[in-house]
Amino acid sequence: MTEPLLVLEDIRKNFGAIEALKGVSFSIGKGEVVALLGDNGAGKSTLVKIIAGGHEASSGRMLFEGREYRAKTPAEGKAMGIETVYQDLSLCTNVDVVSNFFMGREITRRVLGIPILDEKAMEREVAKALAEAGTRIPSLRVNVEHLSGGQRQAIELNRFVHWGGKLVLLDEPFAALGVEQTRRGLEMIRHVASQGIGVVIITHIMQQAFQVADRIVVIRQGVVAGDVPTHQTTPDAVIRMITGEALAGTGPAAAKR
Amino acid sequence: MTPRTRRGIEFVLDNLVWFMLLFVLIVFSTFVPNYFQLGIFANIIEASSVLGVLSIGLSLVIIAGHMDLSVESVAALSAMAVGILFCSAGIGIGVQLQPEWLAVPVSLLVAITVGGLVGLLNGFLIVRMKMNAFIITLASFIWVRGLVVAVSGGRSAQDLAPAIRWFGIQRVLGLPLTAWIAVSCFIVFSVLMAKTPYGRHLKMIGGNETATYRAGIRVARNLVIAFVLAGAIAGLAGWLLTVRTSGATANLGVGLLFNAFAAVVIGGVSLKGGVGSLPGVYAGVLLLSSINTAINLMGLPANFTQVIHGLLVLAAVMLDTLKQSVRRRLA
């Protein structure tokens, strides 16, 4: 594995008497795509929220780039370069691509002391960022509501990369996308990872996990039930880890330890 | 489709109200006797100045995804405050300032401050206390009008100080200064909405508040400012109202709210928030005003005005739906 970006050590989370996470430990490397699998209620979403700052862990610690990391709010996570990309939650569909890309970070120039939006400079930068990522969007001035789900996701991901994101968490990113768009989305995730960004993707679709991920981490009943490099396992083995037919740590992963 | 035709169609869609206005003016000029005169056009602009200014504030709040029903009453309260202070007859106490022109900035300040304060209260309750904008501003609509009636005792103030009155009489290029004030308000706020980060943020908040919050935009602060601006602009509209009528009555401006809503909707602002621009709203205001003028010139009973305004709002909403589907095909 490459240099670790985020290390989770014995993360626990209680909601009252319910123990959602019972000591989760794994790590994500720079430029690595980790697929997080598990049945409904296994604790995947809770874990992702703890990483991004939506929840705080009850105990355990996280190391981000070698330093102790703990986010109390999503804003704190974001400031560190960790962000969840939710579908349609982080774009304003009523404005154009450029406005979305620069949301809250607009380039301005002062005219008589009044900040005036520098549209040309912003459009140039967006065009450059999207071209580098290989994303094609017909017009940067078209409102996002007229773009496809795949194009929207491309904008969100590119924006994340452009503003110095280091670890992106994707929760069911292809839930509403067609076959072709999903293929492009998966390609884009590889592209993002190739720039040294860590990617955690939650998905229910085994095929997608095997297409895109370097490593598969299975969460079952609040613990890591399997942590295996994708090329050393099979969908069947992973399904057994999810359903609990195989004991934690068995299967191909056990050989590594 | 070539990029050129696409841009052409988008231009027409973006400025549809202006084309409608042009169309209506051409039709009236052709078929209504005496319509095609500079004086008539000047009159259209002049008659729309109060409604125009009021619509600006309403648009800001609606574009940001909220609602302000109180603007009409706020304008009346500001008008009454100026009327009581600077009118010399009726309930006016006729405050004299030395030099005389000082009455202008002081009265403006009074009107804008009164409006801004009501706006601040609305904004605080809606944004900080997270109460429903419709209910809160409906309450303001009622209590502020009540305050106007209570303060004036139902009576009126007449004979506005000449220094202020001057703005309604003095003409530049055929238009009274009050009309120029309305036009410059539209220019200033159009620039604010289209060219500054603040305006861009308001529009984005109206589109998807969660996204703007997640992007680190100070949503609550921006919204409170929008409500304060709406109140302050309504105050300015009230000032213009006082100047136009040279006084203030307790029922000043009753019914303006609905005309303002009509103008805003015709102008292409969506009540869902996030959509619309101020130049469009101005075109909507002028459109209403030109139709009123035509009705007057044709000698139709004024009662028809309301029917036509209502139909116009319906037409505007239908046109908006049509625009949406054309745009979807463009993308």
Coordinates of C-alpha atoms in Angstrom, one line a residue:
Chain A
M1 CA 0.0 0.0 0.0
T2 CA 1.1 3.6 -0.6
E3 CA 1.7 6.1 2.1
P4 CA -1.4 6.2 4.4
L5 CA -3.6 9.2 4.1
L6 CA -6.1 8.4 6.8
V7 CA -5.7 5.8 9.5
L8 CA -8.6 4.8 11.7
E9 CA -7.8 3.2 15.0
D10 CA -10.5 1.4 17.0
I11 CA -13.3 3.8 16.2
R12 CA -16.3 3.2 18.3
K13 CA -19.6 5.0 18.2
N14 CA -22.6 4.6 20.6
F15 CA -26.0 6.1 20.1
G16 CA -27.3 5.7 23.6
A17 CA -27.2 2.0 24.4
I18 CA -26.8 1.0 20.8
E19 CA -23.3 0.3 19.7
A20 CA -23.2 1.3 16.0
L21 CA -19.4 0.8 15.6
K22 CA -17.6 -1.6 17.8
G23 CA -13.9 -0.7 17.1
V24 CA -13.3 -0.1 13.4
S25 CA -9.7 0.0 12.2
F26 CA -8.4 0.4 8.7
S27 CA -6.6 2.9 6.6
I28 CA -6.8 4.6 3.2
G29 CA -3.7 5.4 1.2
K30 CA -2.9 8.4 -1.0
G31 CA -4.4 7.8 -4.4
E32 CA -6.2 4.7 -3.2
V33 CA -9.8 3.9 -3.9
V34 CA -11.4 2.0 -1.1
A35 CA -14.8 0.5 -1.5
L36 CA -16.8 0.3 1.7
L37 CA -19.3 -2.6 1.6
G38 CA -21.8 -3.9 4.0
D39 CA -25.4 -4.7 4.6
N40 CA -27.9 -2.0 5.5
G41 CA -27.3 -1.0 9.1
A42 CA -23.8 -2.4 9.2
G43 CA -22.4 1.1 10.1
K44 CA -21.0 2.3 6.8
S45 CA -22.8 5.6 6.8
T46 CA -22.0 6.2 10.5
L47 CA -18.4 5.6 9.7
V48 CA -18.4 8.0 6.7
K49 CA -20.0 10.6 8.8
I50 CA -17.4 10.3 11.5
I51 CA -14.7 10.7 8.9
A52 CA -16.3 13.8 7.4
G53 CA -17.3 15.4 10.6
G54 CA -21.1 14.7 10.7
H55 CA -20.7 12.6 13.8
E56 CA -18.0 12.4 16.5
A57 CA -16.6 9.1 17.4
S58 CA -17.3 7.9 21.0
S59 CA -13.8 6.6 21.3
G60 CA -10.8 5.7 19.1
R61 CA -8.6 8.0 17.0
M62 CA -7.9 9.0 13.5
L63 CA -4.6 10.0 11.9
F64 CA -4.8 12.2 8.9
E65 CA -1.5 12.7 7.0
G66 CA 0.2 11.4 10.2
R67 CA -1.4 13.9 12.5
E68 CA -4.3 13.4 15.0
Y69 CA -7.5 14.3 13.3
R70 CA -11.0 14.8 14.7
A71 CA -13.7 16.9 13.0
K72 CA -16.6 18.2 15.0
T73 CA -18.5 19.6 12.0
P74 CA -18.4 19.0 8.2
A75 CA -16.9 22.4 7.9
E76 CA -13.8 21.3 9.9
G77 CA -13.5 18.2 7.8
K78 CA -13.7 20.3 4.7
A79 CA -11.0 22.7 5.9
M80 CA -8.7 19.7 6.3
G81 CA -9.5 18.6 2.7
I82 CA -12.0 15.8 3.6
E83 CA -15.4 16.1 2.1
T84 CA -18.5 14.0 1.3
V85 CA -19.9 14.5 -2.2
Y86 CA -23.6 14.0 -2.0
Q87 CA -25.6 13.9 -5.1
D88 CA -27.4 17.2 -5.6
L89 CA -26.8 18.4 -2.1
S90 CA -23.8 20.6 -3.0
L91 CA -24.8 22.2 -6.3
C92 CA -27.1 25.1 -6.9
T93 CA -28.9 24.0 -10.1
N94 CA -30.3 27.4 -10.8
V95 CA -27.0 28.9 -11.7
D96 CA -24.3 28.0 -14.2
V97 CA -21.3 25.8 -14.0
V98 CA -18.9 28.6 -13.4
S99 CA -20.9 30.0 -10.4
N100 CA -21.1 26.5 -8.9
F101 CA -17.5 25.9 -9.3
F102 CA -16.6 29.1 -7.5
M103 CA -19.4 29.0 -4.9
G104 CA -18.3 31.0 -2.0
R105 CA -14.9 31.6 -3.4
E106 CA -15.7 34.0 -6.3
I107 CA -12.9 35.9 -7.9
T108 CA -13.5 39.6 -7.8
R109 CA -11.9 42.8 -8.8
R110 CA -12.6 46.1 -7.1
V111 CA -14.3 48.8 -9.0
L112 CA -14.6 52.0 -7.0
G113 CA -14.1 49.9 -3.9
I114 CA -17.0 47.5 -4.8
P115 CA -16.2 43.9 -5.4
I116 CA -17.3 43.0 -8.9
L117 CA -17.3 39.4 -10.1
D118 CA -14.6 38.6 -12.6
E119 CA -16.5 36.3 -14.8
K120 CA -13.9 35.9 -17.5
A121 CA -11.2 34.9 -15.0
M122 CA -13.5 32.4 -13.4
E123 CA -14.6 30.9 -16.7
R124 CA -11.0 30.5 -17.8
E125 CA -10.1 28.6 -14.6
V126 CA -13.1 26.3 -14.8
A127 CA -12.5 25.5 -18.4
K128 CA -8.9 24.7 -17.6
A129 CA -9.8 22.5 -14.6
L130 CA -12.4 20.6 -16.5
A131 CA -10.2 20.1 -19.5
E132 CA -7.4 18.7 -17.3
A133 CA -9.9 16.2 -15.8
G134 CA -11.1 15.3 -19.3
T135 CA -14.7 16.3 -18.5
R136 CA -16.7 17.6 -21.4
I137 CA -19.6 20.0 -20.7
P138 CA -21.2 21.7 -23.7
S139 CA -21.3 25.2 -22.2
L140 CA -20.0 26.5 -18.9
R141 CA -22.7 29.1 -18.9
V142 CA -25.6 26.6 -18.9
N143 CA -27.5 26.2 -15.7
V144 CA -26.6 23.0 -13.9
E145 CA -30.3 22.0 -13.8
H146 CA -30.0 21.2 -17.5
L147 CA -27.0 18.9 -17.1
S148 CA -27.1 15.2 -16.6
G149 CA -26.5 13.5 -13.3
G150 CA -23.1 12.3 -14.5
Q151 CA -22.1 15.8 -15.6
R152 CA -23.2 17.2 -12.2
Q153 CA -21.1 14.6 -10.4
A154 CA -18.2 15.5 -12.6
I155 CA -18.5 19.2 -11.6
E156 CA -18.7 18.3 -7.9
L157 CA -15.6 16.0 -8.1
N158 CA -13.6 18.4 -10.1
R159 CA -14.5 21.3 -7.8
F160 CA -13.4 19.2 -4.9
V161 CA -10.1 18.4 -6.5
H162 CA -9.5 21.9 -7.7
W163 CA -9.9 23.4 -4.2
G164 CA -7.3 21.1 -2.7
G165 CA -9.4 18.2 -1.5
K166 CA -7.4 15.2 -0.2
L167 CA -10.0 12.6 0.7
V168 CA -13.4 12.3 -0.9
L169 CA -16.2 10.2 0.5
L170 CA -18.8 9.1 -2.0
D171 CA -22.1 7.7 -0.7
E172 CA -23.8 5.6 -3.4
P173 CA -22.6 7.9 -6.1
F174 CA -24.2 6.1 -9.0
A175 CA -27.6 5.4 -7.5
A176 CA -29.4 7.4 -10.0
L177 CA -27.1 7.1 -13.1
G178 CA -27.4 5.2 -16.3
V179 CA -24.9 2.6 -17.6
E180 CA -22.9 5.0 -19.7
Q181 CA -22.8 7.7 -17.1
T182 CA -21.7 5.2 -14.4
R183 CA -18.9 4.0 -16.6
R184 CA -17.7 7.6 -17.0
G185 CA -18.1 8.2 -13.3
L186 CA -16.0 5.2 -12.5
E187 CA -13.3 6.4 -14.9
M188 CA -13.4 9.8 -13.3
I189 CA -12.9 8.3 -9.8
R190 CA -9.8 6.5 -11.2
H191 CA -8.6 9.8 -12.6
V192 CA -9.2 11.6 -9.3
A193 CA -7.3 8.9 -7.4
S194 CA -4.4 9.1 -9.9
Q195 CA -3.8 12.6 -8.6
G196 CA -3.0 11.2 -5.2
I197 CA -6.4 11.8 -3.7
G198 CA -7.9 9.2 -1.5
V199 CA -11.4 8.0 -2.4
V200 CA -13.9 6.1 -0.2
I201 CA -16.9 4.8 -2.1
I202 CA -19.9 3.3 -0.5
T203 CA -21.8 1.1 -2.9
H204 CA -24.2 -1.8 -2.9
I205 CA -23.2 -2.9 -6.4
M206 CA -20.5 -5.5 -6.2
Q207 CA -19.5 -5.1 -9.8
Q208 CA -18.8 -1.4 -9.3
A209 CA -16.7 -2.1 -6.3
F210 CA -14.6 -4.6 -8.3
Q211 CA -14.3 -2.2 -11.3
V212 CA -13.0 0.8 -9.4
A213 CA -11.6 -0.1 -6.0
D214 CA -8.0 -1.0 -5.1
R215 CA -9.2 -2.4 -1.8
I216 CA -12.5 -3.7 -0.4
V217 CA -13.4 -3.1 3.2
V218 CA -16.4 -4.9 4.5
I219 CA -18.2 -3.7 7.6
R220 CA -20.5 -6.1 9.4
Q221 CA -22.3 -5.4 12.6
G222 CA -20.0 -2.5 13.5
V223 CA -16.7 -4.2 12.9
V224 CA -14.4 -4.7 9.9
A225 CA -15.4 -8.1 8.6
G226 CA -12.9 -8.1 5.8
D227 CA -10.1 -5.9 4.3
V228 CA -8.7 -7.2 1.1
P229 CA -7.0 -6.0 -2.0
T230 CA -9.5 -6.3 -4.9
H231 CA -7.3 -8.5 -7.0
Q232 CA -7.0 -11.0 -4.2
T233 CA -10.6 -11.7 -3.7
T234 CA -13.8 -12.6 -5.6
P235 CA -17.3 -11.2 -5.5
D236 CA -18.5 -14.5 -3.9
A237 CA -15.9 -14.2 -1.1
V238 CA -17.0 -10.6 -0.4
I239 CA -20.6 -11.5 -0.3
R240 CA -19.8 -14.2 2.3
M241 CA -18.0 -11.5 4.3
I242 CA -21.1 -9.2 4.1
T243 CA -23.6 -11.8 5.1
G244 CA -21.3 -13.2 7.7
E245 CA -20.9 -16.8 6.4
A246 CA -17.2 -16.4 6.6
L247 CA -15.7 -15.4 10.0
A248 CA -14.1 -12.0 10.3
G249 CA -10.6 -11.9 8.7
T250 CA -11.0 -15.2 7.0
G251 CA -10.7 -15.7 3.2
P252 CA -7.9 -14.4 1.1
A253 CA -7.2 -11.5 3.5
A254 CA -6.1 -13.9 6.3
A255 CA -3.2 -15.2 4.2
K256 CA -1.7 -11.7 4.2
R257 CA -1.7 -11.3 7.9
Chain B
M1 CA -27.6 23.7 -33.5
T2 CA -24.8 26.2 -34.0
P3 CA -23.6 28.0 -30.9
R4 CA -24.7 31.2 -32.6
T5 CA -28.4 30.2 -32.9
R6 CA -28.2 28.8 -29.4
R7 CA -26.9 32.0 -28.0
G8 CA -29.6 33.9 -30.0
I9 CA -32.4 31.8 -28.5
E10 CA -31.0 32.1 -25.0
F11 CA -30.8 35.9 -25.4
V12 CA -34.5 36.0 -26.4
L13 CA -35.5 33.7 -23.5
D14 CA -33.5 35.7 -21.0
N15 CA -35.1 39.0 -22.1
L16 CA -38.5 37.7 -23.0
V17 CA -40.3 40.4 -20.9
W18 CA -38.6 43.1 -22.7
F19 CA -39.7 41.7 -26.1
M20 CA -43.2 41.5 -24.6
L21 CA -43.0 45.1 -23.5
L22 CA -41.9 46.1 -27.0
F23 CA -44.6 44.1 -28.6
V24 CA -47.3 45.6 -26.4
L25 CA -46.0 49.2 -27.0
I26 CA -46.0 48.6 -30.7
V27 CA -49.6 47.2 -30.7
F28 CA -50.9 50.1 -28.5
S29 CA -49.0 52.7 -30.6
T30 CA -50.7 51.3 -33.7
F31 CA -54.2 50.8 -32.5
V32 CA -54.8 53.2 -29.6
P33 CA -55.2 56.8 -30.8
N34 CA -52.7 59.3 -29.2
Y35 CA -50.7 56.5 -27.6
F36 CA -47.5 57.1 -29.6
Q37 CA -46.2 60.3 -27.9
L38 CA -43.1 61.0 -25.9
G39 CA -45.3 62.5 -23.2
I40 CA -47.2 59.2 -22.9
F41 CA -44.0 57.2 -22.6
A42 CA -42.7 59.6 -20.0
N43 CA -45.9 59.2 -18.1
I44 CA -45.6 55.4 -18.2
I45 CA -42.2 55.6 -16.6
E46 CA -43.3 58.2 -14.1
A47 CA -46.4 56.3 -13.1
S48 CA -44.4 53.2 -12.4
S49 CA -41.7 54.7 -10.2
V50 CA -43.2 53.8 -6.8
L51 CA -44.3 50.3 -7.8
G52 CA -40.9 49.8 -9.5
V53 CA -38.9 50.7 -6.4
L54 CA -41.2 48.5 -4.2
S55 CA -40.7 45.6 -6.6
I56 CA -37.0 45.7 -6.3
G57 CA -37.0 44.9 -2.5
L58 CA -39.7 42.2 -3.0
S59 CA -37.6 40.6 -5.8
L60 CA -34.4 40.5 -3.7
V61 CA -36.2 38.5 -1.0
I62 CA -38.1 36.2 -3.4
I63 CA -35.0 35.5 -5.4
A64 CA -33.3 34.5 -2.1
G65 CA -36.1 32.0 -1.7
H66 CA -38.2 33.8 0.9
M67 CA -41.2 36.1 0.9
D68 CA -42.0 39.6 2.1
L69 CA -45.6 40.5 2.3
S70 CA -44.9 43.6 4.4
V71 CA -43.4 45.9 1.8
E72 CA -46.6 47.7 1.1
S73 CA -47.4 48.5 4.7
V74 CA -43.7 49.4 5.3
A75 CA -43.9 51.9 2.5
A76 CA -47.0 53.4 4.0
L77 CA -45.4 53.7 7.4
S78 CA -42.3 55.4 6.0
A79 CA -44.6 57.7 4.0
M80 CA -46.6 58.5 7.1
A81 CA -43.5 59.2 9.1
V82 CA -42.2 61.6 6.5
G83 CA -45.7 63.1 6.1
I84 CA -46.1 63.8 9.8
L85 CA -42.6 65.3 10.1
F86 CA -42.5 67.4 7.0
C87 CA -46.1 68.3 6.1
S88 CA -47.5 71.6 7.4
A89 CA -51.2 70.9 7.1
G90 CA -53.5 68.2 8.5
I91 CA -51.7 66.0 11.1
G92 CA -48.3 67.2 9.8
I93 CA -46.2 69.0 12.4
G94 CA -44.1 70.8 9.8
V95 CA -40.6 70.5 11.1
Q96 CA -38.5 73.4 9.8
L97 CA -34.8 72.8 9.1
Q98 CA -32.1 75.3 8.4
P99 CA -31.1 75.4 5.6
E100 CA -34.2 74.3 4.0
W101 CA -32.7 71.6 1.7
L102 CA -31.6 69.7 4.8
A103 CA -35.2 68.3 4.8
V104 CA -34.3 66.2 1.8
P105 CA -31.6 64.0 3.3
V106 CA -33.3 63.9 6.7
S107 CA -36.6 62.8 5.3
L108 CA -34.9 60.2 3.2
L109 CA -33.0 58.9 6.2
V110 CA -36.2 58.7 8.2
A111 CA -38.0 56.8 5.5
I112 CA -35.2 54.4 4.9
T113 CA -34.5 53.8 8.6
V114 CA -38.1 53.1 9.4
G115 CA -38.3 50.6 6.6
G116 CA -34.9 49.1 7.4
L117 CA -35.9 48.6 11.0
V118 CA -39.1 46.7 10.1
G119 CA -37.0 44.7 7.7
L120 CA -34.5 43.9 10.4
L121 CA -37.2 42.6 12.7
N122 CA -38.7 40.5 9.9
G123 CA -35.2 39.2 9.0
F124 CA -34.3 38.4 12.6
L125 CA -37.5 36.5 13.3
I126 CA -37.4 34.6 10.0
V127 CA -33.7 33.8 9.7
R128 CA -32.4 33.7 13.2
M129 CA -35.6 32.4 15.0
K130 CA -36.3 30.2 11.9
M131 CA -40.0 31.2 11.7
N132 CA -42.0 31.0 8.6
A133 CA -41.5 34.0 6.3
F134 CA -45.0 34.0 5.0
I135 CA -46.6 34.2 8.4
I136 CA -44.1 36.7 9.9
T137 CA -44.3 39.1 7.0
L138 CA -48.1 38.7 6.9
A139 CA -48.1 39.7 10.5
S140 CA -45.9 42.7 9.7
F141 CA -48.2 43.6 6.8
I142 CA -51.1 43.8 9.2
W143 CA -49.5 45.4 12.3
V144 CA -47.5 48.0 10.3
R145 CA -50.6 49.1 8.5
G146 CA -52.4 49.2 11.8
L147 CA -49.6 51.4 13.1
V148 CA -50.1 53.8 10.2
V149 CA -53.8 54.1 10.9
A150 CA -53.2 54.4 14.7
V151 CA -50.5 57.0 14.4
S152 CA -52.4 59.1 11.9
G153 CA -55.7 58.6 13.7
G154 CA -57.1 57.9 10.2
R155 CA -56.4 61.4 9.1
S156 CA -54.0 62.7 6.5
A157 CA -51.0 65.0 6.3
Q158 CA -50.8 67.6 3.4
D159 CA -48.5 70.3 2.1
L160 CA -45.2 68.6 2.0
A161 CA -42.1 70.9 2.5
P162 CA -41.3 72.5 -0.9
A163 CA -37.7 71.4 -0.7
I164 CA -38.8 67.7 -0.8
R165 CA -41.7 68.4 -3.1
W166 CA -39.2 69.8 -5.6
F167 CA -38.2 66.2 -6.5
G168 CA -41.7 65.5 -7.8
I169 CA -41.8 68.7 -9.9
Q170 CA -38.3 69.2 -11.3
R171 CA -37.9 67.5 -14.6
V172 CA -34.8 66.3 -16.3
L173 CA -35.2 65.1 -19.9
G174 CA -38.9 65.2 -19.5
L175 CA -39.0 62.9 -16.5
P176 CA -39.5 64.1 -12.9
L177 CA -36.6 63.4 -10.5
T178 CA -38.7 60.8 -8.7
A179 CA -38.7 58.7 -11.8
W180 CA -35.0 59.1 -12.2
I181 CA -34.6 57.9 -8.6
A182 CA -36.5 54.7 -9.5
V183 CA -34.5 54.2 -12.6
S184 CA -31.2 54.6 -10.8
C185 CA -32.4 52.2 -8.1
F186 CA -33.0 49.6 -10.7
I187 CA -29.5 50.2 -12.2
V188 CA -27.8 50.0 -8.8
F189 CA -29.6 46.9 -7.6
S190 CA -29.3 45.2 -11.0
V191 CA -25.5 45.6 -10.7
L192 CA -25.7 44.4 -7.1
M193 CA -27.6 41.2 -8.1
A194 CA -25.8 40.4 -11.3
K195 CA -22.2 41.5 -10.7
T196 CA -21.3 41.2 -7.1
P197 CA -20.7 38.2 -4.9
Y198 CA -23.5 39.2 -2.6
G199 CA -26.1 39.1 -5.4
R200 CA -24.7 35.8 -6.7
H201 CA -24.9 34.3 -3.2
L202 CA -28.5 35.4 -2.7
K203 CA -29.5 33.7 -6.0
M204 CA -27.7 30.6 -5.0
I205 CA -29.3 30.6 -1.5
G206 CA -32.6 30.7 -3.3
G207 CA -31.6 27.8 -5.4
N208 CA -30.2 25.4 -2.8
E209 CA -29.6 26.8 0.7
T210 CA -27.9 23.6 1.9
A211 CA -25.3 23.7 -0.8
T212 CA -24.5 27.3 -0.1
Y213 CA -24.2 26.6 3.6
R214 CA -21.9 23.7 2.9
A215 CA -19.8 25.8 0.6
G216 CA -19.2 28.2 3.5
I217 CA -21.4 31.1 2.4
R218 CA -22.8 33.0 5.4
V219 CA -26.4 32.2 4.6
A220 CA -28.1 33.7 7.7
R221 CA -26.2 37.0 7.5
N222 CA -26.9 37.4 3.7
L223 CA -30.6 36.7 4.2
V224 CA -31.0 39.1 7.1
I225 CA -29.3 41.8 4.9
A226 CA -31.8 40.9 2.1
F227 CA -34.8 41.5 4.5
V228 CA -33.2 44.8 5.7
L229 CA -32.7 45.9 2.1
A230 CA -36.3 45.0 1.2
G231 CA -37.5 47.1 4.1
A232 CA -35.2 50.0 3.4
I233 CA -36.2 50.0 -0.3
A234 CA -39.9 49.9 0.7
G235 CA -39.1 52.9 2.9
L236 CA -37.7 54.7 -0.2
A237 CA -40.8 53.8 -2.1
G238 CA -42.9 55.3 0.7
W239 CA -40.8 58.5 0.4
L240 CA -41.5 58.6 -3.3
L241 CA -45.2 58.1 -2.6
T242 CA -45.2 61.1 -0.2
V243 CA -43.5 63.2 -2.8
R244 CA -45.9 62.2 -5.5
T245 CA -49.0 62.9 -3.5
S246 CA -47.4 65.8 -1.5
G247 CA -48.6 64.2 1.7
A248 CA -49.7 61.0 3.3
T249 CA -53.0 59.3 4.1
A250 CA -53.7 56.3 6.3
N251 CA -54.7 54.2 3.3
L252 CA -51.7 55.3 1.1
G253 CA -50.5 52.6 -1.2
V254 CA -53.3 50.0 -0.4
G255 CA -53.2 47.3 -3.1
L256 CA -49.6 48.0 -4.2
L257 CA -48.5 44.6 -2.8
F258 CA -50.5 42.7 -5.4
N259 CA -49.3 44.9 -8.2
A260 CA -45.7 44.4 -7.0
F261 CA -46.2 40.6 -7.0
A262 CA -47.7 40.8 -10.4
A263 CA -44.8 42.8 -11.7
V264 CA -42.2 40.5 -10.1
V265 CA -43.8 37.4 -11.5
I266 CA -44.4 38.9 -15.0
G267 CA -40.7 40.0 -14.8
G268 CA -39.7 36.4 -14.7
V269 CA -38.9 35.9 -11.0
S270 CA -40.0 32.5 -9.8
L271 CA -41.8 32.4 -6.4
K272 CA -39.8 29.2 -5.7
G273 CA -36.7 31.3 -5.5
G274 CA -33.4 31.4 -7.2
V275 CA -34.7 32.6 -10.6
G276 CA -35.1 36.0 -12.0
S277 CA -33.3 39.3 -12.6
L278 CA -34.1 42.9 -11.8
P279 CA -34.1 44.3 -15.4
G280 CA -36.8 41.8 -16.1
V281 CA -38.8 43.0 -13.1
Y282 CA -38.5 46.6 -14.4
A283 CA -39.8 45.5 -17.7
G284 CA -42.7 43.8 -15.8
V285 CA -43.4 47.1 -14.0
L286 CA -43.3 49.1 -17.2
L287 CA -45.6 46.5 -18.9
L288 CA -48.2 46.9 -16.2
S289 CA -47.9 50.6 -16.4
S290 CA -48.3 50.7 -20.2
I291 CA -51.4 48.6 -20.1
N292 CA -52.9 50.9 -17.5
T293 CA -52.1 53.9 -19.7
A294 CA -53.7 52.2 -22.7
I295 CA -56.9 51.5 -20.7
N296 CA -57.0 55.1 -19.6
L297 CA -56.6 56.4 -23.1
M298 CA -59.2 54.0 -24.6
G299 CA -61.6 55.3 -21.9
L300 CA -62.4 51.8 -20.7
P301 CA -63.7 51.5 -17.2
A302 CA -60.8 51.2 -14.8
N303 CA -62.3 48.1 -13.4
F304 CA -61.0 46.2 -16.4
T305 CA -57.4 46.9 -15.2
Q306 CA -57.6 44.3 -12.5
V307 CA -58.9 41.7 -14.9
I308 CA -56.1 42.3 -17.3
H309 CA -53.5 42.3 -14.6
G310 CA -54.7 39.0 -13.4
L311 CA -54.7 37.5 -16.9
L312 CA -51.2 38.9 -17.4
V313 CA -49.9 37.1 -14.3
L314 CA -51.4 33.9 -15.6
A315 CA -49.9 34.4 -19.0
A316 CA -46.5 35.1 -17.4
V317 CA -46.6 31.9 -15.4
M318 CA -47.5 29.9 -18.5
L319 CA -44.8 31.5 -20.5
D320 CA -42.3 30.6 -17.8
T321 CA -43.2 27.0 -18.1
L322 CA -42.8 27.2 -21.8
K323 CA -39.4 28.8 -21.4
Q324 CA -38.3 26.0 -19.1
S325 CA -39.1 23.3 -21.7
V326 CA -37.4 25.2 -24.5
R327 CA -34.3 25.6 -22.3
R328 CA -34.3 21.9 -21.4
R329 CA -34.3 21.1 -25.1
L330 CA -31.4 23.5 -25.6
A331 CA -29.1 21.9 -23.1

